[in-house]
Amino acid sequence: MSKYTDSSKKLLKFIEESPTCFHAVANLAEMLKKAGFCELKETDKYKVAKGGKYFVTRNDSSILAFVVPKTKVQGYHISAAHSDSPCFKIKENPEIVAENHYIKLNVEKYGGMIDSPWLDRPLSVAGRVVCKVKNKWLTKLVNIKKDLLIIPNLAIHMDREINKGKEYNAQTDLAPLYALGSEAGSFMELIAKGAGVKAEEIYGHDLFLYPRTAGGFLGPNDEMIYSPRLDDLHSAYGCMVGLINAEPKDYINVCVVFDNEEIGSGTKQGADSTFLEDNLRRIEIALEGDAEDLTRKIAGSFLISSDNAHAVHPNHPEKADPTNRPFLNGGIVIKYHGSLKYATDAVSAAKMKDWCKKAKVPFQTYHNRSDLPGGSTLGNISTAHVSIDSVDIGLPQLAMHSCLETAGTEDVYNLIEAMKSFYSE
Ligand code: ZN
C-alpha cells in the first residue's frame, strides 16, 4: 500500500466514524489523547507548561488543540477547519403519521446541501442527547448503526417532468420514511436505546440524518476517493494529524476545528465566536505573559484556514476560472478572491507556497470565475476576531455539499506533509 492510500484509508475510517460534528470532535479528542495531549476545560483555570500538549472543546462540537515549544515563543502557527457538513436535522416531536400507515420524520435543512442525492439511499440518525439520569445531567453521543430511513422519490410516472430539474420542497418532499404503522411512538425509544438511557430521561437532542454509504476508493488504480462529509473533515483530519506529527520550534502550534461553518459561523462555537481569541489569551496568561506580549505575538503569527476547494469538473470545465484550474491529486489549493472573501494575499500566499515546497508537495491556485460569486469560508471570519496574516487553502474535490463527494487519493497526504512543514518552522 502506498503512503497515499494508507493516509486516505485512515481518513475514510475517521469520516465513517464521524457521522456528525459531535462524533468528529470526540474522535479528534481521542486521537489527541492517544498522542499524549491533556484535556483542558474552559470552566477551569488553565495550567500550561512549556513543552506541553493540550486540547479544549466547546459545545462538544468545536475543538482547539495546541502544542507549546520548550524554547522562547515568537507567536502562534494556527490552522483552522470545520467539523460540520450540510445535512438534515431532526425537529422536536419528529414523528408524522401519514395515511394511518406510514411514519415519517419531520426534518429541516442544516446548511446548503444538494438535495437530490439524499433520496433513494439508506440513511440513519446520529447526534447527541442531553439526559437527566438519577438527578445528574449527561450528554451522550448516539449513532444508530443500521439502515433505518429512506427519502423516496416520486415515481417518474407520477412526475414526468422530474428529469427537467426538480425543486424539492423541504417540508413535503424530503421527509424520510421511518417505519410502517405499528411502530408509532418508537423513534425516541430507539434513540434512547442507542444512547443507553430511557426515553423519559432525554431532555434535549441534536440529531441529524447521515448517509449510510461509507467512503471508498475509485478508479483502476484507486486514484480517487468518495465519501460523505469530505467538506470539511478532509481538512480537519489532515490539519490535526499534521499538528500531532510536527515538532514545534519557535511557535505555539494550534489547530482549531470550528462547528457551524455551513450556517454562517455565527454561534458561540463557530469561527465568528471568541473561541480562538479566548484560548490564545488564556494560553498567554497561563504562560505568565500579559496583553502586550499577546499582541506582539499575534502580530508575528500566521493562520492557515483549510476548507475544501472546487476541482475543475470533468463535465463542466467551463465553470472553472480560465487560468486557475485545480485538479484532484494536484495538491494543496491556495484560494484567492478579489474582495478577500478568501483571506489570501501576496504575503500569505508566498509563505504557503514555501511551506509546500519545503514539504515537497504540489500546490495549485483557485479563483472563482469573475462572473460567479462563489462561497465564503473560515479565514476572513476568524481574522475579524484575531487579526493575523492568513491564507485560505483547501483540498480539491468534486460535488461539494452533495451527500457523497469525490476527491483525490493523494491529497490528504499532501495536506498532512504541508501542515507538518508549517508547524515545524
Ligand atoms: Zn467547507
Tab-separated table of C-alpha atoms and ligand atoms in Angstrom:
chain	number	residue	atom	x	y	z
A	1	MET	CA	0.000	0.000	0.000
A	2	SER	CA	1.371	3.408	-0.953
A	3	LYS	CA	1.777	6.264	1.530
A	4	TYR	CA	-1.160	7.937	-0.265
A	5	THR	CA	-3.649	5.065	0.028
A	6	ASP	CA	-2.567	4.480	3.612
A	7	SER	CA	-3.337	8.101	4.574
A	8	SER	CA	-6.634	8.088	2.664
A	9	LYS	CA	-7.727	4.779	4.265
A	10	LYS	CA	-7.220	6.308	7.720
A	11	LEU	CA	-9.081	9.450	6.637
A	12	LEU	CA	-12.063	7.428	5.326
A	13	LYS	CA	-12.235	5.429	8.567
A	14	PHE	CA	-12.199	8.660	10.584
A	15	ILE	CA	-15.037	10.110	8.478
A	16	GLU	CA	-17.107	6.916	8.680
A	17	GLU	CA	-16.846	7.003	12.461
A	18	SER	CA	-17.766	10.717	12.479
A	19	PRO	CA	-21.354	10.949	11.179
A	20	THR	CA	-21.897	14.295	12.980
A	21	CYS	CA	-19.784	17.214	14.251
A	22	PHE	CA	-20.093	15.784	17.792
A	23	HIS	CA	-18.603	12.461	16.709
A	24	ALA	CA	-15.883	14.226	14.695
A	25	VAL	CA	-14.817	16.231	17.758
A	26	ALA	CA	-14.948	13.156	20.038
A	27	ASN	CA	-12.777	11.223	17.560
A	28	LEU	CA	-10.279	14.092	17.195
A	29	ALA	CA	-10.109	14.280	21.020
A	30	GLU	CA	-9.436	10.541	21.131
A	31	MET	CA	-6.605	10.907	18.565
A	32	LEU	CA	-5.117	13.740	20.642
A	33	LYS	CA	-5.317	11.790	23.916
A	34	LYS	CA	-3.544	8.837	22.272
A	35	ALA	CA	-0.802	11.273	21.191
A	36	GLY	CA	-0.329	12.477	24.790
A	37	PHE	CA	-2.423	15.690	24.729
A	38	CYS	CA	-4.077	16.683	28.039
A	39	GLU	CA	-7.659	17.959	28.077
A	40	LEU	CA	-8.346	21.419	29.493
A	41	LYS	CA	-11.844	22.603	30.433
A	42	GLU	CA	-12.957	26.133	29.622
A	43	THR	CA	-14.564	26.296	33.093
A	44	ASP	CA	-11.267	25.527	34.892
A	45	LYS	CA	-8.123	27.608	35.379
A	46	TYR	CA	-5.630	26.741	32.622
A	47	LYS	CA	-2.339	25.195	33.690
A	48	VAL	CA	0.009	25.220	30.696
A	49	ALA	CA	3.709	24.312	30.682
A	50	LYS	CA	6.482	24.736	28.104
A	51	GLY	CA	6.793	21.532	26.107
A	52	GLY	CA	3.162	20.600	26.913
A	53	LYS	CA	0.351	19.440	24.556
A	54	TYR	CA	-3.287	20.309	25.277
A	55	PHE	CA	-6.791	20.472	23.831
A	56	VAL	CA	-10.087	22.053	24.767
A	57	THR	CA	-13.607	21.655	23.336
A	58	ARG	CA	-16.619	23.981	23.211
A	59	ASN	CA	-20.196	22.667	22.894
A	60	ASP	CA	-18.666	19.214	22.164
A	61	SER	CA	-18.683	20.329	18.509
A	62	SER	CA	-15.588	22.582	18.226
A	63	ILE	CA	-12.075	21.647	19.342
A	64	LEU	CA	-8.786	23.518	19.717
A	65	ALA	CA	-5.502	21.661	20.226
A	66	PHE	CA	-2.153	23.303	20.886
A	67	VAL	CA	1.495	22.398	21.445
A	68	VAL	CA	3.864	24.663	23.374
A	69	PRO	CA	7.548	24.501	22.384
A	70	LYS	CA	10.278	24.287	25.016
A	71	THR	CA	12.031	27.374	23.603
A	72	LYS	CA	11.177	31.096	23.591
A	73	VAL	CA	7.962	31.627	21.650
A	74	GLN	CA	7.682	34.096	18.732
A	75	GLY	CA	3.977	33.704	18.039
A	76	TYR	CA	1.278	31.258	17.006
A	77	HIS	CA	1.046	28.987	13.995
A	78	ILE	CA	-2.653	28.213	13.648
A	79	SER	CA	-4.690	26.070	11.285
A	80	ALA	CA	-8.484	26.139	11.121
A	81	ALA	CA	-11.059	23.792	9.568
A	82	HIS	CA	-14.704	22.957	10.271
A	83	SER	CA	-16.490	19.970	11.798
A	84	ASP	CA	-19.995	20.382	10.328
A	85	SER	CA	-21.415	19.408	6.930
A	86	PRO	CA	-24.749	20.147	5.239
A	87	CYS	CA	-27.405	17.591	6.244
A	88	PHE	CA	-30.920	17.225	7.654
A	89	LYS	CA	-31.657	17.970	11.309
A	90	ILE	CA	-34.471	16.177	13.118
A	91	LYS	CA	-37.065	18.507	14.664
A	92	GLU	CA	-38.754	18.237	18.047
A	93	ASN	CA	-41.733	15.824	18.096
A	94	PRO	CA	-40.320	14.186	14.978
A	95	GLU	CA	-42.902	11.536	14.079
A	96	ILE	CA	-45.502	12.270	11.400
A	97	VAL	CA	-48.127	9.561	10.793
A	98	ALA	CA	-49.352	9.598	7.194
A	99	GLU	CA	-52.320	7.715	5.755
A	100	ASN	CA	-52.619	5.879	9.070
A	101	HIS	CA	-49.910	3.676	7.675
A	102	TYR	CA	-46.542	5.408	7.274
A	103	ILE	CA	-44.398	7.014	9.951
A	104	LYS	CA	-42.179	9.781	8.587
A	105	LEU	CA	-39.752	12.049	10.417
A	106	ASN	CA	-40.088	15.811	10.492
A	107	VAL	CA	-36.720	17.277	9.420
A	108	GLU	CA	-35.287	20.615	8.378
A	109	LYS	CA	-32.211	21.531	6.375
A	110	TYR	CA	-28.874	22.307	8.017
A	111	GLY	CA	-26.661	24.247	5.585
A	112	GLY	CA	-26.766	24.464	1.795
A	113	MET	CA	-26.863	20.902	0.552
A	114	ILE	CA	-27.614	19.424	-2.859
A	115	ASP	CA	-30.970	17.774	-2.119
A	116	SER	CA	-31.388	15.075	-4.745
A	117	PRO	CA	-28.533	12.690	-3.733
A	118	TRP	CA	-30.214	12.230	-0.343
A	119	LEU	CA	-33.198	10.499	-1.982
A	120	ASP	CA	-33.486	6.738	-2.527
A	121	ARG	CA	-30.461	5.803	-0.463
A	122	PRO	CA	-30.250	4.245	3.019
A	123	LEU	CA	-29.910	6.847	5.765
A	124	SER	CA	-29.580	6.710	9.522
A	125	VAL	CA	-29.553	9.008	12.542
A	126	ALA	CA	-26.737	10.222	14.787
A	127	GLY	CA	-26.038	13.114	17.137
A	128	ARG	CA	-26.212	13.819	20.841
A	129	VAL	CA	-28.858	13.627	23.535
A	130	VAL	CA	-28.859	15.508	26.822
A	131	CYS	CA	-30.264	13.360	29.616
A	132	LYS	CA	-31.040	13.615	33.303
A	133	VAL	CA	-30.160	10.295	34.913
A	134	LYS	CA	-30.550	9.930	38.701
A	135	ASN	CA	-30.581	13.740	39.019
A	136	LYS	CA	-27.325	14.113	37.043
A	137	TRP	CA	-27.011	15.773	33.615
A	138	LEU	CA	-25.299	13.638	30.993
A	139	THR	CA	-24.570	14.254	27.310
A	140	LYS	CA	-24.439	11.065	25.265
A	141	LEU	CA	-23.440	10.500	21.678
A	142	VAL	CA	-25.760	8.302	19.680
A	143	ASN	CA	-25.312	6.626	16.303
A	144	ILE	CA	-27.956	4.168	15.095
A	145	LYS	CA	-25.644	1.971	13.041
A	146	LYS	CA	-28.287	0.460	10.775
A	147	ASP	CA	-30.034	1.265	7.505
A	148	LEU	CA	-33.016	2.988	9.076
A	149	LEU	CA	-34.601	5.585	6.795
A	150	ILE	CA	-35.181	6.443	3.157
A	151	ILE	CA	-36.482	9.540	1.364
A	152	PRO	CA	-38.350	8.014	-1.585
A	153	ASN	CA	-38.613	9.886	-4.883
A	154	LEU	CA	-41.952	10.105	-6.588
A	155	ALA	CA	-42.086	7.593	-9.499
A	156	ILE	CA	-41.410	9.084	-12.928
A	157	HIS	CA	-44.959	8.006	-13.938
A	158	MET	CA	-46.311	10.480	-11.370
A	159	ASP	CA	-43.802	13.241	-12.137
A	160	ARG	CA	-42.985	13.166	-15.846
A	161	GLU	CA	-41.041	16.452	-15.552
A	162	ILE	CA	-38.589	15.199	-12.894
A	163	ASN	CA	-35.610	14.992	-15.291
A	164	LYS	CA	-36.077	18.613	-16.320
A	165	GLY	CA	-34.723	19.770	-12.952
A	166	LYS	CA	-36.715	19.391	-9.762
A	167	GLU	CA	-37.114	21.795	-6.880
A	168	TYR	CA	-37.674	19.782	-3.711
A	169	ASN	CA	-39.956	21.273	-1.054
A	170	ALA	CA	-38.152	20.884	2.273
A	171	GLN	CA	-41.353	20.183	4.215
A	172	THR	CA	-43.222	17.894	1.830
A	173	ASP	CA	-40.676	16.208	-0.483
A	174	LEU	CA	-37.796	15.468	1.861
A	175	ALA	CA	-39.350	13.774	4.913
A	176	PRO	CA	-37.637	10.416	5.449
A	177	LEU	CA	-39.796	7.326	5.790
A	178	TYR	CA	-39.045	5.737	9.155
A	179	ALA	CA	-41.493	2.871	9.670
A	180	LEU	CA	-44.851	1.334	8.920
A	181	GLY	CA	-47.952	1.858	11.096
A	182	SER	CA	-47.467	-0.271	14.196
A	183	GLU	CA	-44.190	1.430	15.166
A	184	ALA	CA	-45.769	4.799	16.059
A	185	GLY	CA	-44.102	6.361	19.099
A	186	SER	CA	-40.981	4.203	18.829
A	187	PHE	CA	-38.472	6.670	17.354
A	188	MET	CA	-37.325	8.339	20.574
A	189	GLU	CA	-37.338	4.883	22.247
A	190	LEU	CA	-34.880	3.739	19.564
A	191	ILE	CA	-32.696	6.815	20.152
A	192	ALA	CA	-32.794	6.250	23.930
A	193	LYS	CA	-31.783	2.621	23.479
A	194	GLY	CA	-28.935	3.726	21.191
A	195	ALA	CA	-27.752	6.162	23.860
A	196	GLY	CA	-28.152	3.633	26.693
A	197	VAL	CA	-30.786	5.666	28.570
A	198	LYS	CA	-34.581	5.680	28.977
A	199	ALA	CA	-36.669	7.832	26.625
A	200	GLU	CA	-38.089	9.817	29.556
A	201	GLU	CA	-34.526	10.675	30.653
A	202	ILE	CA	-33.862	12.562	27.376
A	203	TYR	CA	-34.443	16.288	27.872
A	204	GLY	CA	-32.854	17.558	24.642
A	205	HIS	CA	-31.447	16.317	21.343
A	206	ASP	CA	-29.354	17.440	18.377
A	207	LEU	CA	-29.958	14.602	15.907
A	208	PHE	CA	-29.075	14.545	12.220
A	209	LEU	CA	-29.571	12.245	9.237
A	210	TYR	CA	-26.488	10.781	7.617
A	211	PRO	CA	-25.977	8.630	4.505
A	212	ARG	CA	-25.112	5.036	5.359
A	213	THR	CA	-22.724	4.707	2.401
A	214	ALA	CA	-19.201	4.571	3.798
A	215	GLY	CA	-16.338	6.061	1.810
A	216	GLY	CA	-14.100	4.064	-0.538
A	217	PHE	CA	-11.708	4.191	-3.477
A	218	LEU	CA	-12.484	4.726	-7.162
A	219	GLY	CA	-10.625	4.292	-10.463
A	220	PRO	CA	-8.462	1.439	-11.844
A	221	ASN	CA	-5.580	2.427	-9.552
A	222	ASP	CA	-7.642	3.640	-6.576
A	223	GLU	CA	-6.652	7.168	-7.566
A	224	MET	CA	-9.855	8.756	-6.235
A	225	ILE	CA	-11.824	8.568	-3.008
A	226	TYR	CA	-15.536	9.130	-2.399
A	227	SER	CA	-17.098	9.778	0.981
A	228	PRO	CA	-19.750	11.792	2.774
A	229	ARG	CA	-18.523	14.948	4.603
A	230	LEU	CA	-15.174	15.384	2.790
A	231	ASP	CA	-16.029	19.084	3.172
A	232	ASP	CA	-14.513	19.653	5.646
A	233	LEU	CA	-13.469	16.561	7.607
A	234	HIS	CA	-10.818	16.016	4.896
A	235	SER	CA	-9.102	19.231	6.076
A	236	ALA	CA	-9.939	18.813	9.775
A	237	TYR	CA	-8.265	15.395	9.799
A	238	GLY	CA	-5.256	16.495	7.712
A	239	CYS	CA	-4.589	19.602	9.825
A	240	MET	CA	-4.896	17.714	13.129
A	241	VAL	CA	-2.634	14.841	12.002
A	242	GLY	CA	-0.122	17.471	10.814
A	243	LEU	CA	-0.197	19.128	14.248
A	244	ILE	CA	0.193	15.812	16.099
A	245	ASN	CA	3.154	14.732	13.958
A	246	ALA	CA	5.113	18.003	13.975
A	247	GLU	CA	7.831	19.036	16.414
A	248	PRO	CA	7.254	22.722	17.323
A	249	LYS	CA	10.220	25.110	17.154
A	250	ASP	CA	9.609	28.837	17.727
A	251	TYR	CA	5.810	28.984	17.603
A	252	ILE	CA	2.926	27.647	19.676
A	253	ASN	CA	1.149	25.359	17.216
A	254	VAL	CA	-2.644	25.474	17.247
A	255	CYS	CA	-5.238	23.516	15.284
A	256	VAL	CA	-8.833	24.650	15.715
A	257	VAL	CA	-11.848	22.893	14.202
A	258	PHE	CA	-14.965	25.059	14.374
A	259	ASP	CA	-18.597	23.989	14.168
A	260	ASN	CA	-21.314	25.812	12.199
A	261	GLU	CA	-19.331	26.996	9.146
A	262	GLU	CA	-22.167	25.710	6.945
A	263	ILE	CA	-24.695	28.032	8.591
A	264	GLY	CA	-22.519	31.159	8.688
A	265	SER	CA	-20.252	30.530	11.742
A	266	GLY	CA	-22.231	32.902	13.984
A	267	THR	CA	-22.651	30.661	17.038
A	268	LYS	CA	-20.763	30.506	20.348
A	269	GLN	CA	-18.636	27.673	18.939
A	270	GLY	CA	-18.322	28.936	15.334
A	271	ALA	CA	-15.449	30.827	13.700
A	272	ASP	CA	-17.347	34.079	14.364
A	273	SER	CA	-17.129	33.485	18.145
A	274	THR	CA	-14.497	34.171	20.786
A	275	PHE	CA	-13.358	30.520	20.896
A	276	LEU	CA	-9.956	31.178	19.292
A	277	GLU	CA	-9.241	34.576	20.885
A	278	ASP	CA	-10.340	33.394	24.367
A	279	ASN	CA	-7.960	30.467	24.146
A	280	LEU	CA	-4.965	32.446	22.820
A	281	ARG	CA	-5.429	34.946	25.676
A	282	ARG	CA	-5.720	32.188	28.259
A	283	ILE	CA	-2.650	30.338	26.921
A	284	GLU	CA	-0.699	33.621	27.157
A	285	ILE	CA	-1.871	34.255	30.747
A	286	ALA	CA	-1.101	30.648	31.747
A	287	LEU	CA	2.454	31.136	30.392
A	288	GLU	CA	2.731	34.309	32.522
A	289	GLY	CA	2.522	36.724	29.578
A	290	ASP	CA	0.439	39.897	29.516
A	291	ALA	CA	-1.750	41.724	26.975
A	292	GLU	CA	1.317	43.417	25.420
A	293	ASP	CA	3.077	40.043	24.994
A	294	LEU	CA	-0.023	38.570	23.360
A	295	THR	CA	-0.465	41.497	20.950
A	296	ARG	CA	3.193	41.278	19.916
A	297	LYS	CA	2.942	37.525	19.404
A	298	ILE	CA	-0.255	37.839	17.360
A	299	ALA	CA	1.480	40.384	15.120
A	300	GLY	CA	4.054	37.686	14.303
A	301	SER	CA	1.571	34.824	13.929
A	302	PHE	CA	0.053	33.044	10.949
A	303	LEU	CA	-3.274	31.317	10.217
A	304	ILE	CA	-3.932	28.657	7.575
A	305	SER	CA	-7.666	28.272	7.038
A	306	SER	CA	-8.307	24.958	5.302
A	307	ASP	CA	-11.703	24.281	3.738
A	308	ASN	CA	-12.136	22.141	0.663
A	309	ALA	CA	-11.918	23.665	-2.812
A	310	HIS	CA	-13.671	23.042	-6.146
A	311	ALA	CA	-11.669	20.954	-8.626
A	312	VAL	CA	-12.349	21.510	-12.336
A	313	HIS	CA	-15.469	19.437	-13.096
A	314	PRO	CA	-14.994	16.781	-15.827
A	315	ASN	CA	-18.425	17.511	-17.369
A	316	HIS	CA	-18.414	21.255	-16.738
A	317	PRO	CA	-14.876	22.572	-17.240
A	318	GLU	CA	-16.433	25.908	-18.312
A	319	LYS	CA	-17.431	26.591	-14.679
A	320	ALA	CA	-13.779	26.963	-13.625
A	321	ASP	CA	-11.637	30.086	-13.955
A	322	PRO	CA	-9.712	30.110	-17.280
A	323	THR	CA	-6.216	30.228	-15.761
A	324	ASN	CA	-6.583	28.771	-12.241
A	325	ARG	CA	-7.696	25.195	-12.634
A	326	PRO	CA	-7.258	22.836	-9.666
A	327	PHE	CA	-7.380	19.073	-10.249
A	328	LEU	CA	-7.751	16.048	-7.962
A	329	ASN	CA	-4.319	14.859	-6.716
A	330	GLY	CA	-2.866	18.198	-7.793
A	331	GLY	CA	-2.034	19.146	-4.217
A	332	ILE	CA	-2.942	21.976	-1.860
A	333	VAL	CA	-5.274	24.567	-3.411
A	334	ILE	CA	-4.460	28.175	-2.486
A	335	LYS	CA	-7.703	30.191	-2.776
A	336	TYR	CA	-7.867	33.829	-3.867
A	337	HIS	CA	-10.715	36.312	-4.028
A	338	GLY	CA	-10.545	39.921	-5.257
A	339	SER	CA	-12.808	41.159	-2.456
A	340	LEU	CA	-10.936	38.988	0.074
A	341	LYS	CA	-13.722	36.573	0.930
A	342	TYR	CA	-10.669	34.337	0.989
A	343	ALA	CA	-8.026	35.866	3.235
A	344	THR	CA	-5.085	35.054	0.915
A	345	ASP	CA	-2.833	37.923	-0.170
A	346	ALA	CA	0.638	38.121	-1.730
A	347	VAL	CA	2.429	37.754	1.620
A	348	SER	CA	0.402	34.818	2.932
A	349	ALA	CA	0.353	33.017	-0.450
A	350	ALA	CA	4.142	33.313	-0.689
A	351	LYS	CA	4.606	31.751	2.738
A	352	MET	CA	2.142	28.934	1.972
A	353	LYS	CA	3.917	28.104	-1.298
A	354	ASP	CA	7.208	27.959	0.569
A	355	TRP	CA	5.825	25.542	3.188
A	356	CYS	CA	4.517	23.318	0.359
A	357	LYS	CA	7.902	23.410	-1.393
A	358	LYS	CA	9.739	22.549	1.828
A	359	ALA	CA	7.322	19.621	2.301
A	360	LYS	CA	7.857	18.566	-1.358
A	361	VAL	CA	4.097	18.594	-2.030
A	362	PRO	CA	2.414	20.193	-5.044
A	363	PHE	CA	0.185	23.247	-4.799
A	364	GLN	CA	-2.287	24.862	-7.204
A	365	THR	CA	-4.404	28.011	-7.252
A	366	TYR	CA	-8.132	28.760	-7.265
A	367	HIS	CA	-10.142	31.832	-8.191
A	368	ASN	CA	-13.875	31.918	-8.845
A	369	ARG	CA	-14.792	32.788	-12.400
A	370	SER	CA	-15.184	36.576	-12.399
A	371	ASP	CA	-18.911	36.184	-13.173
A	372	LEU	CA	-19.612	33.710	-10.332
A	373	PRO	CA	-19.943	34.796	-6.678
A	374	GLY	CA	-18.571	31.580	-5.030
A	375	GLY	CA	-18.773	30.696	-1.337
A	376	SER	CA	-17.024	32.039	1.715
A	377	THR	CA	-15.068	30.245	4.417
A	378	LEU	CA	-13.457	30.493	7.843
A	379	GLY	CA	-10.370	32.603	7.156
A	380	ASN	CA	-11.803	36.112	6.935
A	381	ILE	CA	-14.388	35.403	9.679
A	382	SER	CA	-11.856	34.252	12.265
A	383	THR	CA	-9.342	37.003	11.384
A	384	ALA	CA	-12.055	39.540	12.280
A	385	HIS	CA	-11.521	38.287	15.874
A	386	VAL	CA	-7.795	37.510	15.798
A	387	SER	CA	-6.246	39.693	13.106
A	388	ILE	CA	-3.190	37.930	11.693
A	389	ASP	CA	-1.640	37.046	8.341
A	390	SER	CA	-3.878	34.361	6.849
A	391	VAL	CA	-4.122	32.149	3.820
A	392	ASP	CA	-7.192	30.242	2.632
A	393	ILE	CA	-6.433	26.803	1.271
A	394	GLY	CA	-8.334	23.579	0.684
A	395	LEU	CA	-8.150	20.169	-0.927
A	396	PRO	CA	-9.604	19.786	-4.426
A	397	GLN	CA	-12.915	17.938	-4.628
A	398	LEU	CA	-15.985	17.435	-6.811
A	399	ALA	CA	-19.691	17.673	-5.885
A	400	MET	CA	-19.211	19.871	-2.825
A	401	HIS	CA	-22.256	19.695	-0.493
A	402	SER	CA	-23.588	16.527	-2.091
A	403	CYS	CA	-24.105	13.672	0.357
A	404	LEU	CA	-21.218	11.825	-1.339
A	405	GLU	CA	-18.258	13.873	-2.521
A	406	THR	CA	-15.206	12.859	-4.590
A	407	ALA	CA	-11.547	13.788	-4.072
A	408	GLY	CA	-8.031	12.604	-4.962
A	409	THR	CA	-6.356	9.787	-3.014
A	410	GLU	CA	-3.036	11.667	-2.745
A	411	ASP	CA	-4.242	14.964	-1.361
A	412	VAL	CA	-4.755	14.203	2.329
A	413	TYR	CA	-1.128	13.034	2.464
A	414	ASN	CA	-0.144	16.293	0.726
A	415	LEU	CA	-2.022	18.328	3.355
A	416	ILE	CA	-0.508	16.427	6.296
A	417	GLU	CA	3.004	16.997	4.925
A	418	ALA	CA	2.371	20.713	4.219
A	419	MET	CA	0.976	21.188	7.736
A	420	LYS	CA	3.989	19.396	9.256
A	421	SER	CA	6.255	21.797	7.378
A	422	PHE	CA	4.238	24.824	8.632
A	423	TYR	CA	4.174	23.565	12.216
A	424	SER	CA	7.887	22.668	12.282
A	425	GLU	CA	9.106	26.169	11.348
B	1	ZN	ZN	-16.437	23.715	3.930
